[in-house]
Amino acid sequence: MPVQSDFDVADEVCVITGGAGVLCSAMARALGEQGATVVVIDIDEDGLAEVAANLDDVDAEYMTLEASVLDRAELEAAAETVVDKYGRIDVLINGAGGNSPEATTDESTDFFGLDAAGVENVFNLNFQGTFLAAQAFGEYMAEQGEGHILNVSSMNAFTPLTKIPAYSGAKAAVSNFTEWLAVDMAQNHSPDIRVNAIAPGFLLTEQNRYLLLDDEGNLTDRGQQIIDHTPQDRFGDPEDLLSTVLWLIAPGSAFVTGAVIPIDGGFAAFSGV
Ligand code: NAD
């Protein structure tokens, strides 16, 4: 097979949850630019309208759907809508996720003061949201006998970060589930259903801005520590993820499954010494 067609995703129907967010809207646009059909799922109606404008801009074939990754019935309805219109689902990118101040320790709330509901919300959004979407969309892949599920873990799944135990634990669960599901799909459904994950490092986005920059836009102590611990000496940009996303979902990666790929400027590799 020529190398060029290894990377061809033009005929793929790609569903992206959390697709109105900073990272996944960049993925949606990149896939649209490559000629893929893009289905953007999110709970943020205004965000969906913005992504739609973005996809119009690159002349992509796309659909936006308002649905929550925490609601299996909404996800199943969304999957049915996609299959009714496009006939198949080739790729699911499980992008909905994030941390929240309610599950973060700070000067006024230590570990013992963390609210159980805040912890549960973060855990559910990242782990359950990935699990439920994999069920709803993966079932069509099982029927087709092929497909690719790409989860979004985090570099804090390898080594937990201070302050954010629920988010770190939930992303560790996403990485673990990526391996579990890769095996289950290959053994019990089809060897041509692959499951992988990306583990982004520190990208400056809305979910972590309050932790990394102060009100004047200067690095917080935590932001500075991160930069000091990142051999490439910068935060990442959403665009830094795109080539890895395209590589993992592309047909040429047919023998890559159960992999969690760090995209972190060397953060996870650096001992600090
Ligand atoms: P973001 O907040 O910009 O995007 C998240 C999107 O998920 C939002 O559009 C939000 O509306 C949507 N969402 C929230 N709850 C939802 C629900 N119940 N159902 C459907 N959609 C829902 O965040 P981001 O920085 O673009 O992060 C995207 C993914 O990357 C997340 O899984 C995040 O944990 C992960 N990640 C981010 C970083 C980073 O540095 N930004 C690093 C590692 C991993």
PDB file of C-alpha atoms and ligand atoms in Angstrom:
ATOM      1  CA  MET A   1       0.000   0.000   0.000  1.00  0.00           C
ATOM      2  CA  PRO A   2       1.507   3.392  -0.861  1.00  0.00           C
ATOM      3  CA  VAL A   3       2.367   5.483   2.215  1.00  0.00           C
ATOM      4  CA  GLN A   4       0.037   8.276   1.120  1.00  0.00           C
ATOM      5  CA  SER A   5      -3.077   6.083   1.342  1.00  0.00           C
ATOM      6  CA  ASP A   6      -1.969   4.820   4.771  1.00  0.00           C
ATOM      7  CA  PHE A   7      -2.922   8.243   6.065  1.00  0.00           C
ATOM      8  CA  ASP A   8      -6.062   8.757   4.014  1.00  0.00           C
ATOM      9  CA  VAL A   9      -9.089   9.367   6.269  1.00  0.00           C
ATOM     10  CA  ALA A  10     -11.218  10.975   3.563  1.00  0.00           C
ATOM     11  CA  ASP A  11     -13.927   8.319   3.578  1.00  0.00           C
ATOM     12  CA  GLU A  12     -14.162   7.964   7.343  1.00  0.00           C
ATOM     13  CA  VAL A  13     -17.179   8.962   9.427  1.00  0.00           C
ATOM     14  CA  CYS A  14     -15.645  10.380  12.601  1.00  0.00           C
ATOM     15  CA  VAL A  15     -17.639  11.084  15.749  1.00  0.00           C
ATOM     16  CA  ILE A  16     -16.049  13.409  18.310  1.00  0.00           C
ATOM     17  CA  THR A  17     -17.503  13.871  21.804  1.00  0.00           C
ATOM     18  CA  GLY A  18     -16.632  17.113  23.540  1.00  0.00           C
ATOM     19  CA  GLY A  19     -16.143  18.315  19.990  1.00  0.00           C
ATOM     20  CA  ALA A  20     -16.987  21.927  20.849  1.00  0.00           C
ATOM     21  CA  GLY A  21     -14.034  22.126  23.250  1.00  0.00           C
ATOM     22  CA  VAL A  22     -10.643  23.625  22.598  1.00  0.00           C
ATOM     23  CA  LEU A  23      -8.771  20.451  21.719  1.00  0.00           C
ATOM     24  CA  CYS A  24     -11.507  18.525  19.976  1.00  0.00           C
ATOM     25  CA  SER A  25     -12.751  21.426  17.862  1.00  0.00           C
ATOM     26  CA  ALA A  26      -9.198  21.584  16.465  1.00  0.00           C
ATOM     27  CA  MET A  27      -9.411  17.836  15.760  1.00  0.00           C
ATOM     28  CA  ALA A  28     -12.817  18.294  14.103  1.00  0.00           C
ATOM     29  CA  ARG A  29     -11.424  20.968  11.812  1.00  0.00           C
ATOM     30  CA  ALA A  30      -8.314  18.936  10.977  1.00  0.00           C
ATOM     31  CA  LEU A  31     -10.422  15.888  10.091  1.00  0.00           C
ATOM     32  CA  GLY A  32     -12.766  18.064   8.040  1.00  0.00           C
ATOM     33  CA  GLU A  33      -9.765  19.465   6.168  1.00  0.00           C
ATOM     34  CA  GLN A  34      -8.671  15.897   5.400  1.00  0.00           C
ATOM     35  CA  GLY A  35     -12.063  15.207   3.819  1.00  0.00           C
ATOM     36  CA  ALA A  36     -13.503  13.082   6.640  1.00  0.00           C
ATOM     37  CA  THR A  37     -17.171  13.321   7.586  1.00  0.00           C
ATOM     38  CA  VAL A  38     -17.263  14.847  11.054  1.00  0.00           C
ATOM     39  CA  VAL A  39     -19.961  14.397  13.699  1.00  0.00           C
ATOM     40  CA  VAL A  40     -19.534  16.776  16.596  1.00  0.00           C
ATOM     41  CA  ILE A  41     -21.246  15.929  19.879  1.00  0.00           C
ATOM     42  CA  ASP A  42     -21.344  18.258  22.874  1.00  0.00           C
ATOM     43  CA  ILE A  43     -23.686  19.714  25.500  1.00  0.00           C
ATOM     44  CA  ASP A  44     -22.608  23.276  24.653  1.00  0.00           C
ATOM     45  CA  GLU A  45     -25.068  24.599  22.067  1.00  0.00           C
ATOM     46  CA  ASP A  46     -23.157  27.838  21.406  1.00  0.00           C
ATOM     47  CA  GLY A  47     -19.913  25.892  21.121  1.00  0.00           C
ATOM     48  CA  LEU A  48     -21.486  23.567  18.584  1.00  0.00           C
ATOM     49  CA  ALA A  49     -22.558  26.569  16.486  1.00  0.00           C
ATOM     50  CA  GLU A  50     -18.965  27.845  16.528  1.00  0.00           C
ATOM     51  CA  VAL A  51     -17.571  24.482  15.405  1.00  0.00           C
ATOM     52  CA  ALA A  52     -20.192  24.341  12.667  1.00  0.00           C
ATOM     53  CA  ALA A  53     -19.006  27.730  11.362  1.00  0.00           C
ATOM     54  CA  ASN A  54     -15.447  26.423  11.484  1.00  0.00           C
ATOM     55  CA  LEU A  55     -16.367  23.313   9.507  1.00  0.00           C
ATOM     56  CA  ASP A  56     -18.308  25.385   6.964  1.00  0.00           C
ATOM     57  CA  ASP A  57     -15.126  27.348   6.545  1.00  0.00           C
ATOM     58  CA  VAL A  58     -13.198  24.247   5.403  1.00  0.00           C
ATOM     59  CA  ASP A  59     -16.161  22.949   3.395  1.00  0.00           C
ATOM     60  CA  ALA A  60     -16.430  19.746   5.429  1.00  0.00           C
ATOM     61  CA  GLU A  61     -19.311  17.296   5.469  1.00  0.00           C
ATOM     62  CA  TYR A  62     -20.488  17.418   9.080  1.00  0.00           C
ATOM     63  CA  MET A  63     -23.301  17.115  11.596  1.00  0.00           C
ATOM     64  CA  THR A  64     -23.550  18.606  15.098  1.00  0.00           C
ATOM     65  CA  LEU A  65     -25.566  16.859  17.809  1.00  0.00           C
ATOM     66  CA  GLU A  66     -26.393  18.033  21.298  1.00  0.00           C
ATOM     67  CA  ALA A  67     -26.011  15.037  23.624  1.00  0.00           C
ATOM     68  CA  SER A  68     -24.384  14.259  26.958  1.00  0.00           C
ATOM     69  CA  VAL A  69     -21.764  11.542  27.274  1.00  0.00           C
ATOM     70  CA  LEU A  70     -23.284  10.780  30.672  1.00  0.00           C
ATOM     71  CA  ASP A  71     -26.589   9.711  29.140  1.00  0.00           C
ATOM     72  CA  ARG A  72     -26.514   6.352  27.358  1.00  0.00           C
ATOM     73  CA  ALA A  73     -29.967   6.908  25.798  1.00  0.00           C
ATOM     74  CA  GLU A  74     -28.883  10.241  24.296  1.00  0.00           C
ATOM     75  CA  LEU A  75     -25.709   8.617  22.975  1.00  0.00           C
ATOM     76  CA  GLU A  76     -27.635   5.745  21.447  1.00  0.00           C
ATOM     77  CA  ALA A  77     -30.025   8.190  19.777  1.00  0.00           C
ATOM     78  CA  ALA A  78     -27.026  10.123  18.451  1.00  0.00           C
ATOM     79  CA  ALA A  79     -25.413   6.945  17.107  1.00  0.00           C
ATOM     80  CA  GLU A  80     -28.642   5.988  15.361  1.00  0.00           C
ATOM     81  CA  THR A  81     -28.884   9.461  13.796  1.00  0.00           C
ATOM     82  CA  VAL A  82     -25.320   9.141  12.470  1.00  0.00           C
ATOM     83  CA  VAL A  83     -25.909   5.698  10.996  1.00  0.00           C
ATOM     84  CA  ASP A  84     -29.250   6.783   9.474  1.00  0.00           C
ATOM     85  CA  LYS A  85     -27.520   9.639   7.691  1.00  0.00           C
ATOM     86  CA  TYR A  86     -24.062   8.291   6.880  1.00  0.00           C
ATOM     87  CA  GLY A  87     -24.548   4.531   7.032  1.00  0.00           C
ATOM     88  CA  ARG A  88     -21.606   3.765   9.310  1.00  0.00           C
ATOM     89  CA  ILE A  89     -19.317   4.933  12.123  1.00  0.00           C
ATOM     90  CA  ASP A  90     -15.598   4.530  11.494  1.00  0.00           C
ATOM     91  CA  VAL A  91     -14.050   6.542  14.298  1.00  0.00           C
ATOM     92  CA  LEU A  92     -15.095   7.613  17.786  1.00  0.00           C
ATOM     93  CA  ILE A  93     -12.924  10.176  19.533  1.00  0.00           C
ATOM     94  CA  ASN A  94     -13.864  10.318  23.230  1.00  0.00           C
ATOM     95  CA  GLY A  95     -12.878  13.908  23.897  1.00  0.00           C
ATOM     96  CA  ALA A  96     -15.453  15.061  26.470  1.00  0.00           C
ATOM     97  CA  GLY A  97     -13.659  15.393  29.786  1.00  0.00           C
ATOM     98  CA  GLY A  98     -11.907  17.769  32.103  1.00  0.00           C
ATOM     99  CA  ASN A  99     -11.241  18.756  35.671  1.00  0.00           C
ATOM    100  CA  SER A 100     -13.176  21.152  37.893  1.00  0.00           C
ATOM    101  CA  PRO A 101     -12.349  23.419  40.838  1.00  0.00           C
ATOM    102  CA  GLU A 102     -14.804  21.367  42.968  1.00  0.00           C
ATOM    103  CA  ALA A 103     -12.443  18.388  42.719  1.00  0.00           C
ATOM    104  CA  THR A 104      -9.221  20.366  43.233  1.00  0.00           C
ATOM    105  CA  THR A 105      -7.434  21.012  46.529  1.00  0.00           C
ATOM    106  CA  ASP A 106      -6.385  24.611  47.207  1.00  0.00           C
ATOM    107  CA  GLU A 107      -5.481  26.952  50.118  1.00  0.00           C
ATOM    108  CA  SER A 108      -8.980  26.675  51.583  1.00  0.00           C
ATOM    109  CA  THR A 109      -9.769  23.001  50.801  1.00  0.00           C
ATOM    110  CA  ASP A 110      -7.361  20.188  51.525  1.00  0.00           C
ATOM    111  CA  PHE A 111      -7.868  16.504  50.730  1.00  0.00           C
ATOM    112  CA  PHE A 112     -10.203  16.010  53.716  1.00  0.00           C
ATOM    113  CA  GLY A 113     -12.450  18.851  52.587  1.00  0.00           C
ATOM    114  CA  LEU A 114     -12.951  17.702  48.998  1.00  0.00           C
ATOM    115  CA  ASP A 115     -16.609  17.381  48.141  1.00  0.00           C
ATOM    116  CA  ALA A 116     -17.706  13.868  47.145  1.00  0.00           C
ATOM    117  CA  ALA A 117     -20.113  15.202  44.521  1.00  0.00           C
ATOM    118  CA  GLY A 118     -17.355  17.244  42.847  1.00  0.00           C
ATOM    119  CA  VAL A 119     -15.072  14.203  42.781  1.00  0.00           C
ATOM    120  CA  GLU A 120     -17.860  12.027  41.390  1.00  0.00           C
ATOM    121  CA  ASN A 121     -18.687  14.520  38.632  1.00  0.00           C
ATOM    122  CA  VAL A 122     -15.091  14.640  37.414  1.00  0.00           C
ATOM    123  CA  PHE A 123     -14.710  10.884  37.610  1.00  0.00           C
ATOM    124  CA  ASN A 124     -17.952  10.309  35.750  1.00  0.00           C
ATOM    125  CA  LEU A 125     -17.310  12.855  33.013  1.00  0.00           C
ATOM    126  CA  ASN A 126     -13.897  11.428  32.169  1.00  0.00           C
ATOM    127  CA  PHE A 127     -14.385   7.720  32.756  1.00  0.00           C
ATOM    128  CA  GLN A 128     -18.113   7.010  32.467  1.00  0.00           C
ATOM    129  CA  GLY A 129     -18.381   9.438  29.550  1.00  0.00           C
ATOM    130  CA  THR A 130     -15.727   7.440  27.699  1.00  0.00           C
ATOM    131  CA  PHE A 131     -17.212   4.082  28.688  1.00  0.00           C
ATOM    132  CA  LEU A 132     -20.802   4.933  27.728  1.00  0.00           C
ATOM    133  CA  ALA A 133     -19.872   6.465  24.372  1.00  0.00           C
ATOM    134  CA  ALA A 134     -17.714   3.415  23.578  1.00  0.00           C
ATOM    135  CA  GLN A 135     -20.777   1.249  24.235  1.00  0.00           C
ATOM    136  CA  ALA A 136     -23.198   3.346  22.177  1.00  0.00           C
ATOM    137  CA  PHE A 137     -20.956   3.875  19.133  1.00  0.00           C
ATOM    138  CA  GLY A 138     -18.788   0.782  19.491  1.00  0.00           C
ATOM    139  CA  GLU A 139     -21.778  -1.485  19.049  1.00  0.00           C
ATOM    140  CA  TYR A 140     -22.119  -0.267  15.449  1.00  0.00           C
ATOM    141  CA  MET A 141     -18.406  -0.899  14.916  1.00  0.00           C
ATOM    142  CA  ALA A 142     -18.922  -4.453  16.199  1.00  0.00           C
ATOM    143  CA  GLU A 143     -21.709  -4.914  13.643  1.00  0.00           C
ATOM    144  CA  GLN A 144     -19.509  -3.484  10.862  1.00  0.00           C
ATOM    145  CA  GLY A 145     -16.542  -5.568  12.009  1.00  0.00           C
ATOM    146  CA  GLU A 146     -14.217  -2.558  11.950  1.00  0.00           C
ATOM    147  CA  GLY A 147     -13.651   0.824  13.515  1.00  0.00           C
ATOM    148  CA  HIS A 148     -11.407   2.830  15.784  1.00  0.00           C
ATOM    149  CA  ILE A 149     -12.007   4.263  19.239  1.00  0.00           C
ATOM    150  CA  LEU A 150      -9.567   6.956  20.321  1.00  0.00           C
ATOM    151  CA  ASN A 151      -9.727   7.926  23.990  1.00  0.00           C
ATOM    152  CA  VAL A 152      -8.271  11.068  25.482  1.00  0.00           C
ATOM    153  CA  SER A 153      -6.245  10.262  28.571  1.00  0.00           C
ATOM    154  CA  SER A 154      -3.650  12.579  30.070  1.00  0.00           C
ATOM    155  CA  MET A 155      -0.029  12.554  31.060  1.00  0.00           C
ATOM    156  CA  ASN A 156      -1.239  12.601  34.691  1.00  0.00           C
ATOM    157  CA  ALA A 157      -2.493   9.055  34.157  1.00  0.00           C
ATOM    158  CA  PHE A 158       1.167   7.884  34.282  1.00  0.00           C
ATOM    159  CA  THR A 159       2.074   9.836  37.424  1.00  0.00           C
ATOM    160  CA  PRO A 160      -0.642  11.737  39.318  1.00  0.00           C
ATOM    161  CA  LEU A 161      -0.392  15.490  39.638  1.00  0.00           C
ATOM    162  CA  THR A 162      -0.829  17.250  42.966  1.00  0.00           C
ATOM    163  CA  LYS A 163      -4.198  18.929  43.701  1.00  0.00           C
ATOM    164  CA  ILE A 164      -6.341  16.945  41.242  1.00  0.00           C
ATOM    165  CA  PRO A 165      -6.854  13.406  42.563  1.00  0.00           C
ATOM    166  CA  ALA A 166     -10.180  12.744  40.836  1.00  0.00           C
ATOM    167  CA  TYR A 167      -8.991  13.900  37.427  1.00  0.00           C
ATOM    168  CA  SER A 168      -5.700  11.992  37.718  1.00  0.00           C
ATOM    169  CA  GLY A 169      -7.502   8.844  38.855  1.00  0.00           C
ATOM    170  CA  ALA A 170     -10.151   9.139  36.157  1.00  0.00           C
ATOM    171  CA  LYS A 171      -7.545   9.514  33.412  1.00  0.00           C
ATOM    172  CA  ALA A 172      -5.600   6.537  34.805  1.00  0.00           C
ATOM    173  CA  ALA A 173      -8.889   4.648  34.498  1.00  0.00           C
ATOM    174  CA  VAL A 174      -9.263   5.862  30.894  1.00  0.00           C
ATOM    175  CA  SER A 175      -5.779   4.556  30.034  1.00  0.00           C
ATOM    176  CA  ASN A 176      -6.503   1.233  31.724  1.00  0.00           C
ATOM    177  CA  PHE A 177      -9.867   0.969  29.970  1.00  0.00           C
ATOM    178  CA  THR A 178      -8.182   1.705  26.630  1.00  0.00           C
ATOM    179  CA  GLU A 179      -6.065  -1.424  27.053  1.00  0.00           C
ATOM    180  CA  TRP A 180      -8.996  -3.469  28.331  1.00  0.00           C
ATOM    181  CA  LEU A 181     -11.273  -2.489  25.477  1.00  0.00           C
ATOM    182  CA  ALA A 182      -8.563  -3.011  22.843  1.00  0.00           C
ATOM    183  CA  VAL A 183      -8.251  -6.620  23.988  1.00  0.00           C
ATOM    184  CA  ASP A 184     -12.005  -7.158  24.306  1.00  0.00           C
ATOM    185  CA  MET A 185     -12.759  -5.746  20.858  1.00  0.00           C
ATOM    186  CA  ALA A 186      -9.995  -7.743  19.162  1.00  0.00           C
ATOM    187  CA  GLN A 187     -10.817 -11.023  20.896  1.00  0.00           C
ATOM    188  CA  ASN A 188     -14.606 -10.875  21.159  1.00  0.00           C
ATOM    189  CA  HIS A 189     -15.787  -8.633  18.323  1.00  0.00           C
ATOM    190  CA  SER A 190     -13.285  -8.028  15.542  1.00  0.00           C
ATOM    191  CA  PRO A 191      -9.488  -7.742  15.269  1.00  0.00           C
ATOM    192  CA  ASP A 192     -10.169  -4.756  13.012  1.00  0.00           C
ATOM    193  CA  ILE A 193     -11.674  -2.686  15.814  1.00  0.00           C
ATOM    194  CA  ARG A 194      -8.781  -0.818  17.361  1.00  0.00           C
ATOM    195  CA  VAL A 195      -8.752   1.150  20.611  1.00  0.00           C
ATOM    196  CA  ASN A 196      -6.010   3.625  21.464  1.00  0.00           C
ATOM    197  CA  ALA A 197      -5.531   6.788  23.487  1.00  0.00           C
ATOM    198  CA  ILE A 198      -3.545   9.973  23.402  1.00  0.00           C
ATOM    199  CA  ALA A 199      -2.136  11.320  26.654  1.00  0.00           C
ATOM    200  CA  PRO A 200      -1.672  15.059  26.187  1.00  0.00           C
ATOM    201  CA  GLY A 201       0.602  16.964  28.531  1.00  0.00           C
ATOM    202  CA  PHE A 202      -0.015  20.563  29.466  1.00  0.00           C
ATOM    203  CA  LEU A 203      -1.900  22.448  26.828  1.00  0.00           C
ATOM    204  CA  LEU A 204      -3.145  25.839  27.919  1.00  0.00           C
ATOM    205  CA  THR A 205      -6.944  25.685  27.619  1.00  0.00           C
ATOM    206  CA  GLU A 206      -9.992  26.903  29.529  1.00  0.00           C
ATOM    207  CA  GLN A 207     -10.093  23.866  31.819  1.00  0.00           C
ATOM    208  CA  ASN A 208      -6.678  24.551  33.338  1.00  0.00           C
ATOM    209  CA  ARG A 209      -6.098  28.280  32.761  1.00  0.00           C
ATOM    210  CA  TYR A 210      -7.048  29.080  36.387  1.00  0.00           C
ATOM    211  CA  LEU A 211      -4.289  26.726  37.575  1.00  0.00           C
ATOM    212  CA  LEU A 212      -1.542  27.833  35.202  1.00  0.00           C
ATOM    213  CA  LEU A 213      -1.928  31.611  34.800  1.00  0.00           C
ATOM    214  CA  ASP A 214      -2.856  34.357  37.284  1.00  0.00           C
ATOM    215  CA  ASP A 215      -5.317  37.191  36.564  1.00  0.00           C
ATOM    216  CA  GLU A 216      -2.547  39.187  34.800  1.00  0.00           C
ATOM    217  CA  GLY A 217      -1.685  36.262  32.553  1.00  0.00           C
ATOM    218  CA  ASN A 218       1.609  35.512  34.332  1.00  0.00           C
ATOM    219  CA  LEU A 219       2.619  31.944  35.168  1.00  0.00           C
ATOM    220  CA  THR A 220       1.426  30.749  38.567  1.00  0.00           C
ATOM    221  CA  ASP A 221       3.942  28.871  40.718  1.00  0.00           C
ATOM    222  CA  ARG A 222       2.353  25.668  39.391  1.00  0.00           C
ATOM    223  CA  GLY A 223       2.586  26.897  35.793  1.00  0.00           C
ATOM    224  CA  GLN A 224       6.284  27.694  36.290  1.00  0.00           C
ATOM    225  CA  GLN A 225       6.919  24.275  37.864  1.00  0.00           C
ATOM    226  CA  ILE A 226       5.337  22.620  34.836  1.00  0.00           C
ATOM    227  CA  ILE A 227       7.456  24.562  32.385  1.00  0.00           C
ATOM    228  CA  ASP A 228      10.553  23.762  34.472  1.00  0.00           C
ATOM    229  CA  HIS A 229       9.603  20.069  34.247  1.00  0.00           C
ATOM    230  CA  THR A 230       8.947  20.096  30.505  1.00  0.00           C
ATOM    231  CA  PRO A 231      12.180  19.471  28.573  1.00  0.00           C
ATOM    232  CA  GLN A 232      10.749  21.230  25.509  1.00  0.00           C
ATOM    233  CA  ASP A 233      10.172  24.298  27.733  1.00  0.00           C
ATOM    234  CA  ARG A 234       6.648  25.272  26.681  1.00  0.00           C
ATOM    235  CA  PHE A 235       2.973  24.432  27.020  1.00  0.00           C
ATOM    236  CA  GLY A 236       1.513  22.507  24.102  1.00  0.00           C
ATOM    237  CA  ASP A 237      -0.967  23.853  21.537  1.00  0.00           C
ATOM    238  CA  PRO A 238      -4.069  21.980  20.399  1.00  0.00           C
ATOM    239  CA  GLU A 239      -2.354  21.681  16.995  1.00  0.00           C
ATOM    240  CA  ASP A 240       0.400  19.588  18.601  1.00  0.00           C
ATOM    241  CA  LEU A 241      -2.097  16.725  18.946  1.00  0.00           C
ATOM    242  CA  LEU A 242      -3.330  16.573  15.383  1.00  0.00           C
ATOM    243  CA  SER A 243      -0.662  14.544  13.606  1.00  0.00           C
ATOM    244  CA  THR A 244      -0.841  11.832  16.295  1.00  0.00           C
ATOM    245  CA  VAL A 245      -4.640  11.724  16.082  1.00  0.00           C
ATOM    246  CA  LEU A 246      -4.461  11.345  12.298  1.00  0.00           C
ATOM    247  CA  TRP A 247      -1.749   8.697  12.570  1.00  0.00           C
ATOM    248  CA  LEU A 248      -3.686   6.612  15.105  1.00  0.00           C
ATOM    249  CA  ILE A 249      -7.001   6.627  13.260  1.00  0.00           C
ATOM    250  CA  ALA A 250      -5.507   6.232   9.789  1.00  0.00           C
ATOM    251  CA  PRO A 251      -5.759   2.884   7.942  1.00  0.00           C
ATOM    252  CA  GLY A 252      -1.969   2.483   7.980  1.00  0.00           C
ATOM    253  CA  SER A 253      -2.053   2.025  11.769  1.00  0.00           C
ATOM    254  CA  ALA A 254      -3.968  -1.244  11.413  1.00  0.00           C
ATOM    255  CA  PHE A 255      -1.624  -3.093  13.827  1.00  0.00           C
ATOM    256  CA  VAL A 256      -1.663  -0.403  16.547  1.00  0.00           C
ATOM    257  CA  THR A 257      -4.150  -1.116  19.326  1.00  0.00           C
ATOM    258  CA  GLY A 258      -4.130  -0.723  23.105  1.00  0.00           C
ATOM    259  CA  ALA A 259      -1.542   2.071  22.893  1.00  0.00           C
ATOM    260  CA  VAL A 260      -1.518   5.226  25.024  1.00  0.00           C
ATOM    261  CA  ILE A 261       0.659   7.798  23.298  1.00  0.00           C
ATOM    262  CA  PRO A 262       2.117  10.695  25.326  1.00  0.00           C
ATOM    263  CA  ILE A 263       2.141  14.103  23.619  1.00  0.00           C
ATOM    264  CA  ASP A 264       3.722  16.140  26.367  1.00  0.00           C
ATOM    265  CA  GLY A 265       6.979  17.793  25.353  1.00  0.00           C
ATOM    266  CA  GLY A 266       8.869  15.133  27.327  1.00  0.00           C
ATOM    267  CA  PHE A 267       7.128  15.828  30.685  1.00  0.00           C
ATOM    268  CA  ALA A 268       6.440  12.170  31.535  1.00  0.00           C
ATOM    269  CA  ALA A 269       9.954  11.124  30.525  1.00  0.00           C
ATOM    270  CA  PHE A 270      11.749  13.656  32.738  1.00  0.00           C
ATOM    271  CA  SER A 271      12.621  12.664  36.322  1.00  0.00           C
ATOM    272  CA  GLY A 272      13.327  16.285  37.186  1.00  0.00           C
ATOM    273  CA  VAL A 273      17.060  15.658  37.549  1.00  0.00           C
TER     274      VAL A 273
HETATM  275  P1  NAD B   1     -12.639  21.807  26.955  1.00  0.00           P
HETATM  276  O1  NAD B   1     -13.265  22.124  28.281  1.00  0.00           O
HETATM  277  O2  NAD B   1     -12.284  22.925  26.064  1.00  0.00           O
HETATM  278  O3  NAD B   1     -13.560  20.790  26.160  1.00  0.00           O
HETATM  279  C1  NAD B   1     -14.356  19.819  26.769  1.00  0.00           C
HETATM  280  C2  NAD B   1     -15.679  19.774  26.028  1.00  0.00           C
HETATM  281  O4  NAD B   1     -16.467  18.736  26.607  1.00  0.00           O
HETATM  282  C3  NAD B   1     -16.493  21.076  26.164  1.00  0.00           C
HETATM  283  O5  NAD B   1     -16.903  21.535  24.894  1.00  0.00           O
HETATM  284  C4  NAD B   1     -17.689  20.666  27.013  1.00  0.00           C
HETATM  285  O6  NAD B   1     -18.891  21.376  26.701  1.00  0.00           O
HETATM  286  C5  NAD B   1     -17.817  19.194  26.645  1.00  0.00           C
HETATM  287  N1  NAD B   1     -18.564  18.451  27.647  1.00  0.00           N
HETATM  288  C6  NAD B   1     -18.541  18.603  29.007  1.00  0.00           C
HETATM  289  N2  NAD B   1     -19.404  17.767  29.567  1.00  0.00           N
HETATM  290  C7  NAD B   1     -19.969  17.060  28.562  1.00  0.00           C
HETATM  291  C8  NAD B   1     -20.946  16.044  28.526  1.00  0.00           C
HETATM  292  N3  NAD B   1     -21.511  15.564  29.647  1.00  0.00           N
HETATM  293  N4  NAD B   1     -21.310  15.542  27.323  1.00  0.00           N
HETATM  294  C9  NAD B   1     -20.746  16.003  26.163  1.00  0.00           C
HETATM  295  N5  NAD B   1     -19.830  16.977  26.153  1.00  0.00           N
HETATM  296  C10 NAD B   1     -19.444  17.500  27.341  1.00  0.00           C
HETATM  297  O7  NAD B   1     -11.382  20.911  27.314  1.00  0.00           O
HETATM  298  P2  NAD B   1     -10.113  20.521  26.454  1.00  0.00           P
HETATM  299  O8  NAD B   1      -8.929  21.111  27.102  1.00  0.00           O
HETATM  300  O9  NAD B   1     -10.349  20.747  25.008  1.00  0.00           O
HETATM  301  O10 NAD B   1     -10.033  18.947  26.756  1.00  0.00           O
HETATM  302  C11 NAD B   1     -10.472  17.940  25.865  1.00  0.00           C
HETATM  303  C12 NAD B   1     -10.024  16.596  26.421  1.00  0.00           C
HETATM  304  O11 NAD B   1      -8.603  16.584  26.549  1.00  0.00           O
HETATM  305  C13 NAD B   1     -10.572  16.287  27.816  1.00  0.00           C
HETATM  306  O12 NAD B   1     -10.830  14.918  27.930  1.00  0.00           O
HETATM  307  C14 NAD B   1      -9.427  16.673  28.711  1.00  0.00           C
HETATM  308  O13 NAD B   1      -9.501  16.017  29.955  1.00  0.00           O
HETATM  309  C15 NAD B   1      -8.263  16.218  27.878  1.00  0.00           C
HETATM  310  N6  NAD B   1      -6.965  16.794  28.196  1.00  0.00           N
HETATM  311  C16 NAD B   1      -6.757  18.133  28.159  1.00  0.00           C
HETATM  312  C17 NAD B   1      -5.498  18.628  28.456  1.00  0.00           C
HETATM  313  C18 NAD B   1      -5.212  20.101  28.434  1.00  0.00           C
HETATM  314  O14 NAD B   1      -4.100  20.486  28.798  1.00  0.00           O
HETATM  315  N7  NAD B   1      -6.150  20.940  28.010  1.00  0.00           N
HETATM  316  C19 NAD B   1      -4.465  17.762  28.796  1.00  0.00           C
HETATM  317  C20 NAD B   1      -4.720  16.397  28.818  1.00  0.00           C
HETATM  318  C21 NAD B   1      -5.959  15.921  28.505  1.00  0.00           C
END
